[in-house]
Short mmCIF file of C-alpha atoms in Angstrom, two decimals:
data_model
loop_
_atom_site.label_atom_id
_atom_site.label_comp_id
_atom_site.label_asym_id
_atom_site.label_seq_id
_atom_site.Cartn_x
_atom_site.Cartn_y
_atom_site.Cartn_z
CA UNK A 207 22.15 27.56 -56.40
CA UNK A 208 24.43 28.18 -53.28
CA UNK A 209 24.07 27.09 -49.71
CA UNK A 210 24.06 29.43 -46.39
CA UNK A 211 22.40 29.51 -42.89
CA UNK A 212 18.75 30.59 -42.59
CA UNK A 213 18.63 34.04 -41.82
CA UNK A 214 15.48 36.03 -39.98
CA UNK A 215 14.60 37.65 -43.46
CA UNK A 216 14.11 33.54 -44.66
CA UNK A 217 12.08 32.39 -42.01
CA UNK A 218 8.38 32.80 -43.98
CA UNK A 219 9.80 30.53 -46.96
CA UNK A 220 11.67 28.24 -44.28
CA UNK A 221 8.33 27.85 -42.51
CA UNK A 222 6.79 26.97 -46.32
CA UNK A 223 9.28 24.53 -46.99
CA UNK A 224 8.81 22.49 -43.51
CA UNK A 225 5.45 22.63 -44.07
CA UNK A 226 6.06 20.79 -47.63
CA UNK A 227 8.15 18.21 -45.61
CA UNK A 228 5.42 17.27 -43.09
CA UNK A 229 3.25 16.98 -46.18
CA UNK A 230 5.79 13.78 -47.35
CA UNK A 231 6.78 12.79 -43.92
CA UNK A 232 4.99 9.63 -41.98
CA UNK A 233 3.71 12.87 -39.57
CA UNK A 234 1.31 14.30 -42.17
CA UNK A 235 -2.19 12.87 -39.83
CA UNK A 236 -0.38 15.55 -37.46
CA UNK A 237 -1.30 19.26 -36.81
CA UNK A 238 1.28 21.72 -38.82
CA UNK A 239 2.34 24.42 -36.11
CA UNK A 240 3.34 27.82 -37.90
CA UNK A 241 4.20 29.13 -34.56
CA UNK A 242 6.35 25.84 -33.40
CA UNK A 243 8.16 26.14 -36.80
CA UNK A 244 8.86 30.11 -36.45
CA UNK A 245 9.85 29.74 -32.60
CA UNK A 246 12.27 26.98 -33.58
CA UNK A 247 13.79 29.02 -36.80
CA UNK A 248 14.23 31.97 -35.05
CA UNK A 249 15.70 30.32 -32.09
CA UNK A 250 18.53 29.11 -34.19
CA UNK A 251 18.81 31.95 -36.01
CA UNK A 252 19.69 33.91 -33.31
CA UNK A 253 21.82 30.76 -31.42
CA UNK A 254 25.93 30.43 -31.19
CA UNK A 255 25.20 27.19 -33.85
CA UNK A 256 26.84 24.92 -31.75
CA UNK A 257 23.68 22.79 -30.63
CA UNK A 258 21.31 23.77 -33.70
CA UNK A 259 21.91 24.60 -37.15
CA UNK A 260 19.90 25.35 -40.13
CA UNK A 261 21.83 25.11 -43.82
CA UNK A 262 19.58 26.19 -46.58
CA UNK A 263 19.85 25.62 -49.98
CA UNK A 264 19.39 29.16 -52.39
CA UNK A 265 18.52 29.65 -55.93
CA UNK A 266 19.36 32.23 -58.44
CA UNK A 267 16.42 34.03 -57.61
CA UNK A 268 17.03 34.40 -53.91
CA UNK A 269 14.43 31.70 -53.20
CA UNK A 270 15.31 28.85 -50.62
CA UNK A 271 14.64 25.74 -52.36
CA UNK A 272 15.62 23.28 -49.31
CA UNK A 273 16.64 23.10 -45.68
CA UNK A 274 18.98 20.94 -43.33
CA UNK A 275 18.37 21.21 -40.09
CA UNK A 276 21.06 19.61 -37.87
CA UNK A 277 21.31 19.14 -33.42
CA UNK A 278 23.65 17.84 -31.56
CA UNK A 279 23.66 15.25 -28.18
CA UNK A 280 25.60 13.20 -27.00
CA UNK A 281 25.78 9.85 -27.64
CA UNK A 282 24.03 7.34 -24.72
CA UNK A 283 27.15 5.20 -23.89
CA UNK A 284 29.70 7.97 -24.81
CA UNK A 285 31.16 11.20 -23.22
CA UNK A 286 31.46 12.06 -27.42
CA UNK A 287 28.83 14.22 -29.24
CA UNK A 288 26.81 13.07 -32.62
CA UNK A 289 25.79 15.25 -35.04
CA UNK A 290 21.60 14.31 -36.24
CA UNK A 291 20.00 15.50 -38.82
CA UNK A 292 16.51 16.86 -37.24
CA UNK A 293 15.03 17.11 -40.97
CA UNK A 294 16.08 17.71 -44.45
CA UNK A 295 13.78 18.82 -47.46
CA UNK A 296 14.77 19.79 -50.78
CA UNK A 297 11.95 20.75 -53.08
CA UNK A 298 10.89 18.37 -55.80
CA UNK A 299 12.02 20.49 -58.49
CA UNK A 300 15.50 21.89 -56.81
CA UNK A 301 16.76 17.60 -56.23
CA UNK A 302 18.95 15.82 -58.30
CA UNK A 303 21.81 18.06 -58.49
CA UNK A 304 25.09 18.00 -56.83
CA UNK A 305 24.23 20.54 -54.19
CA UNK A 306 22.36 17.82 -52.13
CA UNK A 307 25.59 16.13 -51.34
CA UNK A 308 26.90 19.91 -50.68
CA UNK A 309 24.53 20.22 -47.84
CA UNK A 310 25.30 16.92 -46.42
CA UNK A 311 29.05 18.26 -46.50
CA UNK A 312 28.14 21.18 -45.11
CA UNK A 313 26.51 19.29 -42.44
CA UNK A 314 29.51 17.21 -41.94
CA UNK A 315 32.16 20.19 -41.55
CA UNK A 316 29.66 22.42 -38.85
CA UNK A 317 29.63 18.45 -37.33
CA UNK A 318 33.37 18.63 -37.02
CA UNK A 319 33.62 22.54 -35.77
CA UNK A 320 31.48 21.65 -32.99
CA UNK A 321 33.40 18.66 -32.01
CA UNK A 322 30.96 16.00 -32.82
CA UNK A 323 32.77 13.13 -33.90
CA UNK A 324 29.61 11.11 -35.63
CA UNK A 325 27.46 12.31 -37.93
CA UNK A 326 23.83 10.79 -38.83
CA UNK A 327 21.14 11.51 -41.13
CA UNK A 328 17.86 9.29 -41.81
CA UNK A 329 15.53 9.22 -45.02
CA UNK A 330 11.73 9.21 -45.44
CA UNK A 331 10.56 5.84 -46.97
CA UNK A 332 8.96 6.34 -50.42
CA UNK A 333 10.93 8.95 -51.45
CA UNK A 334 13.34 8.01 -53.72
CA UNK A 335 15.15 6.17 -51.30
CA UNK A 336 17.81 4.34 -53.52
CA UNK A 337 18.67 7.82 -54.78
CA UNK A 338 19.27 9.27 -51.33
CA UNK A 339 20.86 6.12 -50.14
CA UNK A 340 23.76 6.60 -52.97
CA UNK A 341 23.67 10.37 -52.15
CA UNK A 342 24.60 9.29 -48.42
CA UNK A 343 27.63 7.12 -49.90
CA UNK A 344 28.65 9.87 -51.70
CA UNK A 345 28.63 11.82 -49.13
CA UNK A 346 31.05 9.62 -46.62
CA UNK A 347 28.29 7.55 -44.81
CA UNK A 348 27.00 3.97 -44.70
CA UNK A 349 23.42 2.62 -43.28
CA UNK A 350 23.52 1.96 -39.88
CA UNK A 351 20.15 1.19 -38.56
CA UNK A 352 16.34 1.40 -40.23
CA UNK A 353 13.73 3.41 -37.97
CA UNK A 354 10.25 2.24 -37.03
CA UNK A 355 7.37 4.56 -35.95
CA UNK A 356 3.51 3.50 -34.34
CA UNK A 357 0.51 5.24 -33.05
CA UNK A 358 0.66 5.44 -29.19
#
């Protein structure tokens, strides 16, 4: 497996793939857009990658098997930028290898060509969340804060 950015030609399996991840995410009750998703992929596709960038995750059979979708902003109380991970999805079967941490890495270094000097990434609860909570270590970061979501 290798990683690279989504191209056009990967969009249809990206699109797949994000629709597995709603599946597991706390959003699931919501409606899956197909067009939202395509807009968004091409968008980035096509962008400079210095706001948006999508790292996928490849196997030997040319198939993406996972996604990383990073933004930047700027942080509230800061002129400095943070890098956020927007989602990240790895299929079942493609986990528990060391390319995981690779994309996280990957993540880091576009973080630090693009002059963001913080980088954060969240997890789903309920999905093997010690695992991904050492992966994070591994990776350079520490928890920081625990997010709470509710029906409006």
């Amino acid at each position: 497996m290798y990683l690279k950015l989504l191209e056009t030609k990967d969009i249809p399996r990206f699109v797949d793939l994000c629709y597995n991840f709603h599946q597991a995410s706390p959003y699931n009750g919501r409606a899956f857009s197909v067009e939202k998703v395509s807009t968004l992929a091409k968008s980035i596709t096509t962008s400079n990658k210095k706001d948006f960038i999508i790292i996928t995750l490849v196997d030997d059979n040319e198939v993406t098997q996972g996604f990383l979708i990073g933004i930047t902003s700027e942080i509230p109380f800061s002129e400095e930028k943070v890098a956020m991970e927007l989602a990240w999805w790895v299929e079942p079967h493609a986990r528990g290898t060391r390319k995981s941490v690779e994309m996280v890495l990957a993540f880091k270094e576009w973080a630090k060509r693009v002059d963001c000097k913080v980088a954060q990434m969240s997890m789903i609860e309920n999905t093997g969340t010690d695992k991904i909570d050492k992966l994070y270590i591994k990776a350079g970061l520490q928890r920081a804060e625990v997010n709470y979501i509710g029906e409006l």
